[in-house]
XYZ file of C-alpha atoms in Angstrom:
259
model
C -62.799 -8.213 41.479
C -61.936 -5.592 44.071
C -61.949 -1.927 45.030
C -59.188 0.087 46.671
C -56.480 -1.778 44.755
C -52.966 -0.410 45.239
C -51.065 -2.785 42.912
C -51.757 -5.974 40.966
C -50.200 -8.587 38.686
C -51.913 -11.146 36.455
C -50.806 -14.443 34.931
C -50.297 -14.660 31.171
C -53.620 -16.481 30.659
C -55.524 -14.068 32.915
C -56.846 -16.904 35.084
C -54.886 -15.854 38.187
C -54.177 -12.461 39.725
C -52.484 -11.189 42.871
C -53.247 -7.734 44.198
C -52.851 -5.432 47.185
C -55.698 -3.515 48.788
C -55.421 -0.844 51.441
C -57.535 -0.555 54.576
C -56.093 2.508 56.229
C -52.392 1.762 56.643
C -52.958 -1.999 56.460
C -51.937 -3.506 53.094
C -53.557 -6.844 52.317
C -52.348 -9.330 49.683
C -55.097 -11.235 47.845
C -55.097 -14.085 45.346
C -57.830 -14.318 42.687
C -58.386 -17.477 40.638
C -60.884 -18.235 37.900
C -61.895 -21.911 37.965
C -64.314 -22.712 35.200
C -67.462 -20.704 35.819
C -66.470 -19.996 39.417
C -63.982 -17.564 40.912
C -62.191 -17.714 44.227
C -60.541 -14.932 46.202
C -58.505 -15.504 49.354
C -56.326 -13.369 51.633
C -52.683 -14.432 51.590
C -51.136 -11.952 54.062
C -51.743 -8.642 55.827
C -49.580 -5.823 57.138
C -47.326 -5.742 54.070
C -45.119 -2.796 53.169
C -45.508 -1.098 49.792
C -42.181 -1.696 48.055
C -41.392 -2.476 44.430
C -40.823 -6.185 45.087
C -43.347 -6.785 47.871
C -45.000 -9.482 45.721
C -44.484 -11.234 42.371
C -46.801 -13.629 40.554
C -45.173 -16.097 38.166
C -46.151 -15.742 34.516
C -47.865 -19.145 34.545
C -49.764 -18.222 37.711
C -48.456 -21.211 39.671
C -46.404 -19.358 42.288
C -46.825 -16.199 44.331
C -43.745 -14.770 46.048
C -44.052 -12.041 48.661
C -42.270 -10.399 51.586
C -44.431 -10.499 54.704
C -44.855 -7.906 57.444
C -41.722 -9.199 59.219
C -39.454 -9.146 56.168
C -39.731 -12.905 55.588
C -39.485 -14.087 51.970
C -42.424 -16.442 51.367
C -43.655 -18.655 48.520
C -47.212 -19.817 47.889
C -48.272 -22.470 45.380
C -51.541 -21.083 44.050
C -53.092 -24.569 43.960
C -52.786 -24.618 47.759
C -52.903 -20.888 48.603
C -53.276 -21.298 52.356
C -49.919 -23.093 52.648
C -47.107 -20.547 52.682
C -43.441 -21.613 52.602
C -41.078 -19.256 54.456
C -37.602 -19.232 52.886
C -35.575 -16.624 54.809
C -35.931 -13.625 57.103
C -32.945 -11.784 55.590
C -33.770 -11.505 51.894
C -32.149 -8.410 50.396
C -33.614 -8.956 46.930
C -35.032 -11.735 44.788
C -35.571 -12.587 41.119
C -38.113 -15.006 39.688
C -36.830 -16.916 36.649
C -38.716 -19.380 34.439
C -37.708 -22.411 36.489
C -36.349 -21.096 39.799
C -36.466 -18.365 42.398
C -33.158 -16.661 43.199
C -32.614 -14.549 46.283
C -29.816 -12.875 48.225
C -29.739 -13.535 51.975
C -27.294 -13.751 54.861
C -25.222 -16.909 54.969
C -22.855 -18.029 57.723
C -20.230 -15.351 57.079
C -21.505 -13.220 54.176
C -24.424 -12.623 51.858
C -25.089 -15.527 49.505
C -27.200 -16.085 46.402
C -29.636 -18.976 46.784
C -31.622 -20.929 44.213
C -35.002 -22.476 45.020
C -36.754 -24.841 42.568
C -40.078 -24.922 44.488
C -39.461 -28.544 45.476
C -36.619 -29.161 47.914
C -34.529 -26.787 50.000
C -32.801 -23.611 48.762
C -29.218 -24.200 47.617
C -26.276 -21.779 47.558
C -25.348 -20.512 44.106
C -22.584 -18.097 45.150
C -21.026 -16.595 48.287
C -19.926 -13.022 49.037
C -22.645 -11.702 46.730
C -22.493 -8.029 45.747
C -25.117 -7.816 42.966
C -27.776 -9.941 41.264
C -30.188 -9.350 38.377
C -32.295 -11.579 36.136
C -31.280 -11.425 32.475
C -33.900 -10.124 29.993
C -34.484 -13.637 28.598
C -36.076 -14.606 31.927
C -33.802 -17.631 32.364
C -30.220 -16.608 33.072
C -28.907 -14.758 36.119
C -26.268 -12.029 36.159
C -24.416 -11.698 39.462
C -21.144 -10.485 40.923
C -19.177 -11.482 44.003
C -16.406 -9.901 46.029
C -13.393 -12.260 46.225
C -13.018 -13.842 49.645
C -9.252 -13.318 49.722
C -7.816 -10.004 50.864
C -5.528 -7.945 48.662
C -2.183 -8.033 50.412
C -0.184 -4.880 51.035
C 2.681 -6.586 49.197
C 0.510 -6.594 46.033
C -0.234 -2.889 46.427
C 3.092 -1.375 47.504
C 6.449 -1.035 45.733
C 9.168 -0.342 48.292
C 11.288 2.297 46.568
C 12.645 3.636 49.902
C 14.395 0.548 51.277
C 17.947 1.688 50.563
C 17.411 5.291 51.720
C 15.620 4.233 54.911
C 18.325 1.733 55.790
C 20.811 4.603 56.033
C 18.638 6.763 58.329
C 19.549 6.963 62.010
C 17.291 7.838 64.953
C 17.109 11.613 65.397
C 17.859 12.403 61.779
C 15.413 14.294 59.599
C 12.850 11.942 58.078
C 13.294 9.245 60.728
C 9.659 9.498 61.941
C 8.398 9.012 58.381
C 10.686 5.978 58.117
C 9.016 4.465 61.195
C 5.621 4.720 59.490
C 7.072 3.046 56.421
C 8.522 0.311 58.636
C 5.018 -0.413 59.942
C 3.852 -0.835 56.340
C 6.855 -3.078 55.585
C 6.012 -5.245 58.607
C 2.404 -5.620 57.389
C 3.711 -6.542 53.915
C 6.041 -9.126 55.421
C 3.248 -10.655 57.532
C 0.923 -11.028 54.547
C -1.643 -8.548 55.866
C -4.034 -6.790 53.509
C -7.367 -5.046 52.944
C -10.772 -6.076 51.627
C -11.085 -5.861 47.829
C -13.692 -3.597 46.245
C -13.455 -4.952 42.692
C -15.755 -7.863 41.894
C -15.919 -11.062 39.867
C -18.809 -11.091 37.375
C -20.728 -14.260 36.375
C -23.740 -15.378 34.364
C -25.603 -18.456 35.601
C -26.951 -20.200 32.497
C -28.256 -23.746 32.166
C -27.236 -24.453 35.752
C -23.596 -23.512 35.017
C -21.802 -20.392 36.293
C -19.761 -18.707 33.539
C -17.233 -16.087 34.622
C -17.520 -12.926 32.529
C -14.630 -10.922 33.974
C -12.456 -10.155 37.008
C -11.799 -6.718 38.531
C -15.321 -5.551 37.689
C -16.580 -2.202 38.978
C -20.155 -2.670 37.740
C -22.072 -4.710 35.159
C -25.589 -4.787 33.715
C -27.409 -7.029 31.225
C -28.066 -5.922 27.662
C -31.618 -6.324 26.333
C -31.950 -9.349 24.070
C -32.666 -13.059 23.953
C -28.986 -13.954 24.462
C -27.021 -13.230 27.620
C -24.953 -10.182 26.702
C -23.386 -8.133 29.503
C -21.757 -4.722 29.532
C -19.946 -2.884 32.295
C -16.717 -1.464 33.655
C -13.583 -3.268 34.747
C -10.033 -2.260 35.735
C -6.738 -3.510 34.503
C -4.357 -4.809 37.144
C -3.779 -2.167 39.811
C -0.341 -0.573 39.540
C 1.725 -0.741 42.694
C 1.929 2.420 44.780
C 5.506 3.659 45.433
C 6.112 3.681 49.176
C 7.653 7.137 48.813
C 4.189 8.512 47.941
C 2.527 7.093 51.056
C 2.527 10.023 53.458
C 0.981 8.145 56.358
C 0.395 4.633 57.647
C -1.728 1.695 56.513
C -4.865 3.854 56.371
C -3.205 5.957 53.668
C -2.401 2.815 51.664
C -6.053 1.830 51.761
C -7.127 5.349 50.758
C -4.718 5.424 47.796
C -5.910 1.986 46.638
C -9.575 2.974 46.744
C -8.814 6.297 44.996
C -7.047 4.459 42.172
């Protein structure tokens, strides 16, 4: 079919193949199709970058997904290979399932997971996406999201110094430390907080998102036909005594992340 091939993928029936060739530094994506006694080869795109997910051919050979020279995520129906559909210019990663293409891209305010069924327009599956991976069964999608709501300082801090600080007068030893604690108390009172780092973990199966767990640190799929997941999660974070916060709000954030 070709010489100078850098990478290739073939459909399950062997009738369709997609492959990259190199001409100097120029990487060219080709599509090969066997049609009866004839074969056809056409150029899909040039100037591609050699990355692990630069192109993917569906197992049935109907769809070719690739990232073009400008970082645009594109889809080609192999029946009409010269018509390329551009989905997004901010795709961070994608996963091709049996009946849909999933990809992570910038939304209005955060990264979102989108689903595309090769017919209409992409739809949002989840917002504030942190991770996404196709399950080994080729159908279900494992993903995690960072909660949109902040964790308030009131949830993180236990004020065990209120009575002692109330008795301190200006000029007395420890008064400056009290002022820092007062800043933290004011932030607690005003409902201020910090961005969470723990995630919510889901599996998208049969078009329905099933929550696996909250407070997840990381999660991965387990090999098998069914959608098993393993990973790490935390119990509820214990409140930090204000007496241990030797600094301002930055120290609260540091202690939370360290925990």
